[in-house]
Structures are given as C-alpha cells and as structure tokens.
Amino acid sequence: QVQLVESGGGLVQPGGSLRLSCAASGSFFRINAMGWYRQAPGKERELAAAITRSGHSIYADSVKGRFTISRDNAKNTVYLQMNSLKPEDTAVYYCNAAVTDWDQTATNYWGQGTPVTVSS
C-alpha cells in the first residue's frame, strides 16, 4: 500500500508562483512514473505534467513554459513548480504515482488533492 501526501496549494494572485510537493510512503518495490493532474470546477480531471523515473517529462500544452515537474527518487517525492499562474489554472491538483508492488504487479495511486486558487 502506498500513501501520497500533497502540499503547497493555496491562494495566489495572477502572475504569481506556487510549488506543489507530493511525497510517497509505504511499502513498495519501485515508483515508476509520477504526475500531477488537475480538475477545475465542472470539468474533467486532466493531466498537467508527468515525469518518468529517469526524468523524462511531458506537459499539457496549457502549462508548457510555465510549469516545471521534477522528482527526487531518493525521497520518493515529486514537485510541480508553477510560475506565471493564471485564473484558468485554478483547480484541485492531484498527485499520481505508478507503482510496482513487491509481487511485481502495477498499481496506480492518487493523492487526496490540494486546491490551487488563482485570483486577485
């Protein structure tokens, strides 16, 4: 079982920055890809950014050039640096981890979500 605990969300003015963190804990063989998804009110959950264990990253077109995803494998932690925030970035941000368990099965885990509000 894996627990994902997010932190760093909050209220920020347009143009501001926030840094989200997500730490994984529990018993597992390996954490593979990790990512950040977001869900705005009345909309479906969408991928914002994801990163492989080796550091290859992908971004949604709407956040390219403004968001940076990174990870620390030793700490089982993934980060999302969000700059030049816009009101349309307002959403609940969810951490996701693709985990290989000790029996070599693959399981997808989600955090509880951290709200980000961009407003003046």
Coordinates of C-alpha atoms in Angstrom, one line a residue:
Q1 CA 0.0 0.0 0.0
V2 CA 1.2 3.5 -0.9
Q3 CA 0.2 6.8 0.5
L4 CA 0.6 10.1 -1.4
V5 CA 0.6 13.3 0.6
E6 CA 0.4 16.6 -1.3
S7 CA 1.3 20.0 0.0
G8 CA 1.8 23.5 -1.3
G9 CA -1.5 24.6 -2.6
G10 CA -3.2 27.8 -1.8
L11 CA -4.4 31.2 -3.0
V12 CA -2.1 33.2 -5.2
Q13 CA -2.6 36.3 -7.4
P14 CA -2.4 36.1 -11.2
G15 CA 1.3 36.1 -12.3
G16 CA 2.4 34.5 -9.0
S17 CA 4.1 31.2 -8.3
L18 CA 3.4 28.1 -6.2
R19 CA 5.4 24.9 -5.6
L20 CA 3.5 21.7 -5.0
S21 CA 5.1 18.7 -3.4
C22 CA 3.9 15.1 -3.2
A23 CA 5.7 12.5 -1.0
A24 CA 5.1 8.8 -1.3
S25 CA 5.3 6.5 1.6
G26 CA 4.5 2.9 2.4
S27 CA 5.9 -0.5 1.2
F28 CA 6.6 -1.0 -2.5
F29 CA 9.2 -2.3 -4.9
R30 CA 9.6 0.8 -7.1
I31 CA 7.8 4.0 -8.1
N32 CA 7.7 4.4 -11.8
A33 CA 6.1 7.5 -13.5
M34 CA 4.7 10.2 -11.3
G35 CA 2.5 13.0 -12.4
W36 CA 0.2 15.9 -11.5
Y37 CA -3.4 16.0 -12.7
R38 CA -5.9 18.8 -12.1
Q39 CA -9.6 19.1 -12.0
A40 CA -11.3 22.5 -12.3
P41 CA -14.9 23.0 -11.1
G42 CA -17.3 21.5 -13.6
K43 CA -14.6 19.9 -15.7
E44 CA -12.9 16.5 -16.1
R45 CA -9.6 15.7 -14.5
E46 CA -6.7 16.4 -16.9
L47 CA -3.0 15.7 -16.9
A48 CA -0.9 18.8 -16.2
A49 CA 2.6 17.2 -16.2
A50 CA 4.2 13.8 -15.7
I51 CA 7.8 12.5 -15.3
T52 CA 9.4 9.1 -15.7
R53 CA 11.8 7.7 -13.1
S54 CA 14.7 8.6 -15.4
G55 CA 13.5 12.2 -15.6
H56 CA 11.7 12.4 -19.0
S57 CA 8.8 14.8 -18.6
I58 CA 5.7 15.8 -20.6
Y59 CA 3.4 18.7 -20.2
A60 CA -0.1 19.8 -21.2
D61 CA 0.0 22.5 -23.8
S62 CA -1.7 24.9 -21.5
V63 CA 1.1 24.8 -18.9
K64 CA 4.2 24.4 -21.2
G65 CA 6.8 27.1 -20.4
R66 CA 5.2 28.0 -17.1
F67 CA 5.2 24.7 -15.1
T68 CA 8.2 22.5 -14.3
I69 CA 7.9 19.0 -12.9
S70 CA 10.8 17.4 -11.1
R71 CA 11.4 14.5 -8.7
D72 CA 13.7 13.2 -6.1
N73 CA 13.8 9.4 -6.3
A74 CA 15.7 9.1 -3.0
K75 CA 12.9 10.9 -1.2
N76 CA 10.1 9.4 -3.4
T77 CA 8.8 12.9 -3.9
V78 CA 7.6 14.8 -7.0
Y79 CA 7.3 18.5 -7.3
L80 CA 5.5 20.9 -9.5
Q81 CA 6.8 24.5 -9.8
M82 CA 4.1 26.7 -11.2
N83 CA 5.0 30.1 -12.4
S84 CA 3.1 32.9 -14.2
L85 CA -0.2 31.5 -12.8
K86 CA -3.4 32.3 -14.5
P87 CA -7.0 32.3 -13.2
E88 CA -7.6 29.3 -15.5
D89 CA -5.1 27.3 -13.5
T90 CA -7.5 27.3 -10.6
A91 CA -8.2 23.6 -9.8
V92 CA -7.7 20.8 -7.3
Y93 CA -4.3 19.3 -8.1
Y94 CA -3.9 15.6 -7.6
C95 CA -0.6 13.6 -7.4
N96 CA -0.5 10.3 -9.2
A97 CA 2.1 7.5 -8.9
A98 CA 2.5 4.3 -11.0
V99 CA 3.9 1.8 -8.6
T100 CA 5.4 -1.7 -8.9
D101 CA 4.4 -3.7 -5.9
W102 CA 6.6 -6.4 -4.3
D103 CA 4.7 -9.1 -6.2
Q104 CA 5.6 -7.2 -9.4
T105 CA 2.0 -6.1 -10.1
A106 CA 1.4 -2.5 -11.2
T107 CA -0.9 -0.2 -9.2
N108 CA -1.9 3.4 -9.8
Y109 CA -2.2 5.6 -6.6
W110 CA -3.8 9.0 -6.1
G111 CA -3.3 11.7 -3.5
Q112 CA -6.1 13.4 -1.8
G113 CA -5.7 16.6 -3.8
T114 CA -4.6 20.1 -2.9
P115 CA -6.5 23.2 -4.1
V116 CA -4.9 26.0 -6.1
T117 CA -6.8 29.2 -6.5
V118 CA -5.5 32.0 -8.7
S119 CA -7.4 35.2 -8.1
S120 CA -6.9 38.8 -7.4

